């Protein structure tokens, strides 16, 4: 069992690397995933996190045989990995190159953005295993794809492939090519974040979380206004403004 961490130009790539078990979530693997997410958050040079799994699968779900008698404690231990992704203060991308099953679907749902390879599929499967969904799956799934698709996936064993996942909004895009191309596409997607002031990135993600829970436009305006004013007092904004003024003043007069 291994979870790998690689850094590419300010983007951390975390890879579940247990291909013989299709990257199934064990208690140690989930704990290590949570540790690495926390490590990335604490690293001032890391601006975003990509989560993926070594082919052929993204993540085959929880290894239920490891839970033993401590059922609630064991389940919460399994949750720890994908909840660390869900709660991460940095922007997160799931690069799903194969099957995301059960708790593996939860891991994909936990990311801010999902991109898929051509072999990706999204399989809730809890019902077929005789176990109730957990870890907030029904909440995350319905918010992304709406109640109809979420019900079909959860109760009717509807398993979207890469094309349908993009159509219903479960993924942002599908990347042709092998797994390396998929991961690089995720890193490239995060490039704008990596180049931006980190404090601003963190602030925007906090605001998006806050406004997602607000039902009134006026409340969202006030939430953004406070953060916007803070950003305008930053040295990064002052520098960018000065650079823009310099470009304008040096532009030839028509």
C-alpha positions as MATLAB code, in Angstrom:
seq = 'XXXXXXXXXXXXXXXXXXXXXXXXXXXXXXXXXXXXXXXXXXXXXXXXXXXXXXXXXXXXXXXXXXXXXXXXXXXXXXXXXXXXXXXXXXXXXXXXXXXXXXXXXXXXXXXXXXXXXXXXXXXXXXXXXXXXXXXXXXXXXXXXXXXXXXXXXXXXXXXXXXXXXXXXXXXXXXXXXXXXXXXXXXXXXXXXXXXXXXXXXXXXXXXXXXXXXXXXXXXXXXXXXXXXXXXXXXXXXXXXXXXXXXXXXXXXXX';
ca = [
       0.000    0.000    0.000;
       1.441    3.357   -1.026;
       0.250    6.889   -1.465;
       2.639    8.911   -3.589;
       3.254   12.659   -3.499;
       4.817   14.548   -6.383;
       5.062   18.298   -6.880;
       4.877   19.890  -10.323;
       5.271   23.659  -10.596;
       3.343   24.460   -7.444;
       0.761   21.693   -7.881;
       0.827   18.615   -5.647;
      -0.128   15.315   -7.259;
      -1.290   12.695   -4.752;
      -1.601    9.199   -6.198;
      -3.250    6.185   -4.603;
      -0.769    3.516   -5.657;
      -2.122    0.058   -4.877;
      -3.079   -1.136   -8.368;
      -3.376   -4.830   -7.471;
      -6.204   -3.909   -5.098;
      -7.462   -1.216   -7.494;
      -6.493    1.438   -4.943;
      -9.148    0.326   -2.445;
      -9.308    2.476    0.673;
      -7.885    0.766    3.733;
      -7.531    2.458    7.097;
      -3.761    3.028    6.654;
      -4.209    4.297    3.093;
      -6.945    6.732    4.127;
      -4.852    7.949    7.042;
      -1.855    8.496    4.770;
      -4.002   10.333    2.228;
      -5.236   12.661    4.965;
      -1.655   13.232    6.160;
      -0.460   14.168    2.685;
      -3.357   16.564    2.111;
      -2.481   18.285    5.394;
       1.182   18.385    4.351;
       0.230   20.078    1.097;
      -1.908   22.646    2.908;
       1.018   23.486    5.194;
       3.460   23.878    2.287;
       3.686   27.553    1.241;
       4.842   26.506   -2.233;
       1.819   24.290   -2.952;
      -1.117   26.076   -4.546;
      -3.402   23.204   -5.583;
      -3.822   19.462   -5.160;
      -4.530   16.805   -7.795;
      -5.743   13.416   -6.542;
      -5.560   10.354   -8.771;
      -5.093    6.586   -8.702;
      -2.628    4.302  -10.441;
      -4.381    2.509  -13.330;
      -6.457    0.550  -14.011;
      -8.799    2.045  -11.369;
      -9.182    5.429   -9.737;
     -10.369    3.901   -6.472;
     -12.395    0.723   -5.996;
     -13.969    1.922   -2.757;
     -13.492    0.883    0.836;
     -12.002   -2.456    1.795;
     -14.850   -3.410    4.118;
     -12.944   -6.444    5.407;
     -10.577   -4.172    7.331;
     -13.253   -2.553    9.466;
     -13.457   -5.319   12.041;
     -15.661   -4.908   15.055;
     -15.117   -1.166   15.483;
     -17.694   -0.329   12.864;
     -18.258    3.367   13.459;
     -14.608    4.022   14.237;
     -13.585    2.024   11.165;
     -16.017    3.822    8.881;
     -14.853    7.209   10.118;
     -11.284    6.088    9.498;
     -12.186    5.249    5.902;
     -13.899    8.623    5.578;
     -10.777   10.453    6.780;
      -8.985   10.386    3.448;
     -11.705   11.723    1.200;
     -12.959   14.147    3.845;
      -9.455   15.636    4.007;
      -9.812   16.347    0.292;
     -13.340   17.732    0.777;
     -12.163   20.046    3.564;
      -8.892   21.070    1.939;
      -8.334   24.827    1.887;
      -6.474   24.537   -1.429;
      -8.243   24.033   -4.760;
      -8.503   20.321   -5.554;
      -8.889   18.323   -8.765;
      -9.667   14.616   -9.080;
      -8.094   13.032  -12.169;
     -10.299    9.976  -12.654;
      -8.774    7.552  -15.110;
     -10.735    4.425  -14.225;
     -13.527    3.180  -12.009;
     -14.526    5.325   -9.025;
     -16.611    2.953   -6.914;
     -18.397    3.463   -3.585;
     -16.061    5.355   -1.293;
     -13.907    5.888   -4.376;
     -16.803    7.808   -5.875;
     -16.858    9.816   -2.642;
     -13.181   10.639   -3.167;
     -13.919   11.939   -6.656;
     -16.938   13.906   -5.402;
     -14.847   15.441   -2.622;
     -12.670   17.356   -5.075;
     -13.623   20.806   -6.312;
     -13.288   19.716   -9.945;
     -13.201   16.329  -11.646;
     -11.681   15.519  -15.022;
     -11.966   12.064  -16.562;
     -10.019    9.772  -18.796;
     -11.848    7.753  -21.467;
     -12.039    4.671  -19.205;
     -13.569    6.489  -16.238;
     -16.852    5.349  -14.762;
     -18.708    6.425  -11.648;
     -20.355    3.623   -9.694;
     -22.124    4.253   -6.369;
     -22.650    0.500   -5.742;
     -23.576    0.841   -2.040;
     -26.999   -0.713   -2.618;
     -25.501   -3.722   -4.396;
     -23.130   -4.265   -1.459;
     -26.044   -4.221    0.999;
     -24.721   -1.124    2.755;
     -26.150    2.359    3.101;
     -24.176    5.170    1.430;
     -21.902    7.011    3.820;
     -19.497    9.889    4.084;
     -22.052   12.368    2.748;
     -22.264   10.742   -0.679;
     -25.960   11.462   -1.221;
     -25.444   15.130   -0.305;
     -22.377   15.594   -2.534;
     -23.870   13.717   -5.490;
     -27.234   15.502   -5.497;
     -25.540   18.910   -5.350;
     -23.473   18.052   -8.421;
     -25.864   16.195  -10.716;
     -29.338   16.884   -9.286;
     -31.802   14.494   -7.650;
     -32.776   12.508  -10.762;
     -29.294   11.409  -11.815;
     -28.242   10.979   -8.187;
     -31.235    8.694   -7.551;
     -30.516    6.682  -10.682;
     -26.893    6.219   -9.643;
     -27.697    5.404   -6.020;
     -30.829    3.251   -6.292;
     -30.985    1.997   -9.887;
     -27.312    1.082  -10.460;
     -26.914    3.643  -13.190;
     -23.153    3.962  -13.855;
     -22.155    6.982  -15.958;
     -19.150    6.603  -18.208;
     -16.796    9.465  -19.027;
     -19.021   10.948  -21.736;
     -22.187   10.924  -19.652;
     -20.374   12.155  -16.554;
     -19.336   15.259  -18.471;
     -22.837   15.711  -19.895;
     -24.522   15.650  -16.469;
     -21.935   17.910  -14.852;
     -20.193   15.285  -12.773;
     -16.922   16.070  -14.557;
     -15.596   19.196  -16.197;
     -14.030   17.538  -19.207;
     -12.739   14.267  -20.661;
      -9.096   13.932  -21.621;
      -8.094   11.578  -24.410;
      -4.872    9.637  -23.982;
      -3.214    7.668  -21.210;
      -3.094    8.272  -17.473;
      -0.028   10.492  -17.678;
      -1.868   12.756  -20.111;
      -4.835   12.914  -17.735;
      -2.697   13.899  -14.754;
      -0.809   16.474  -16.791;
      -4.130   17.946  -17.947;
      -5.129   18.313  -14.295;
      -1.815   19.993  -13.464;
      -2.233   22.301  -16.460;
      -5.747   23.176  -15.309;
      -4.341   24.171  -11.918;
      -1.594   26.314  -13.467;
      -3.526   29.586  -13.170;
      -4.012   28.922   -9.469;
      -0.336   28.140   -9.017;
       0.623   31.480  -10.590;
      -1.811   33.554   -8.526;
      -1.207   34.998   -5.034;
      -1.868   32.129   -2.635;
      -3.710   34.253   -0.070;
      -6.113   35.367   -2.784;
      -6.699   31.788   -3.941;
      -7.475   30.659   -0.397;
      -9.785   33.626    0.132;
     -11.724   32.948   -3.065;
     -12.208   29.293   -2.151;
     -13.456   30.291    1.319;
     -15.923   32.721   -0.249;
     -17.185   30.126   -2.711;
     -17.877   27.749    0.162;
     -19.647   30.476    2.102;
     -21.779   31.768   -0.771;
     -22.762   28.231   -1.800;
     -24.659   27.993    1.484;
     -26.329   31.382    1.114;
     -29.748   31.793   -0.465;
     -29.767   35.579   -0.845;
     -27.794   37.564   -3.428;
     -27.368   40.460   -0.998;
     -25.698   38.146    1.546;
     -23.268   36.949   -1.111;
     -22.454   40.550   -2.039;
     -21.508   41.326    1.546;
     -19.448   38.144    1.879;
     -17.475   38.994   -1.251;
     -17.151   42.705   -0.450;
     -15.188   42.148    2.762;
     -12.800   39.762    1.028;
     -12.495   42.003   -2.026;
     -11.536   45.007    0.093;
      -8.897   42.932    1.881;
      -7.426   41.801   -1.436;
      -7.199   45.407   -2.653;
      -4.962   46.218    0.332;
      -2.496   43.477   -0.587;
       0.974   44.031   -1.984;
       0.174   41.618   -4.827;
      -2.717   43.793   -6.001;
      -0.588   46.933   -5.739;
       2.116   45.326   -7.866;
      -0.318   44.078  -10.506;
      -2.007   47.482  -10.640;
       1.339   49.226  -11.066;
       2.301   46.831  -13.858;
      -0.993   47.446  -15.630;
      -0.568   51.224  -15.390;
       2.972   50.927  -16.728;
       1.778   48.938  -19.726;
      -0.936   51.483  -20.451;
       1.427   54.438  -20.199;
       4.023   52.799  -22.446;
       1.536   51.805  -25.130;
       1.912   53.790  -28.360;
      -0.671   56.490  -28.928;
      -2.913   55.668  -31.912;
];
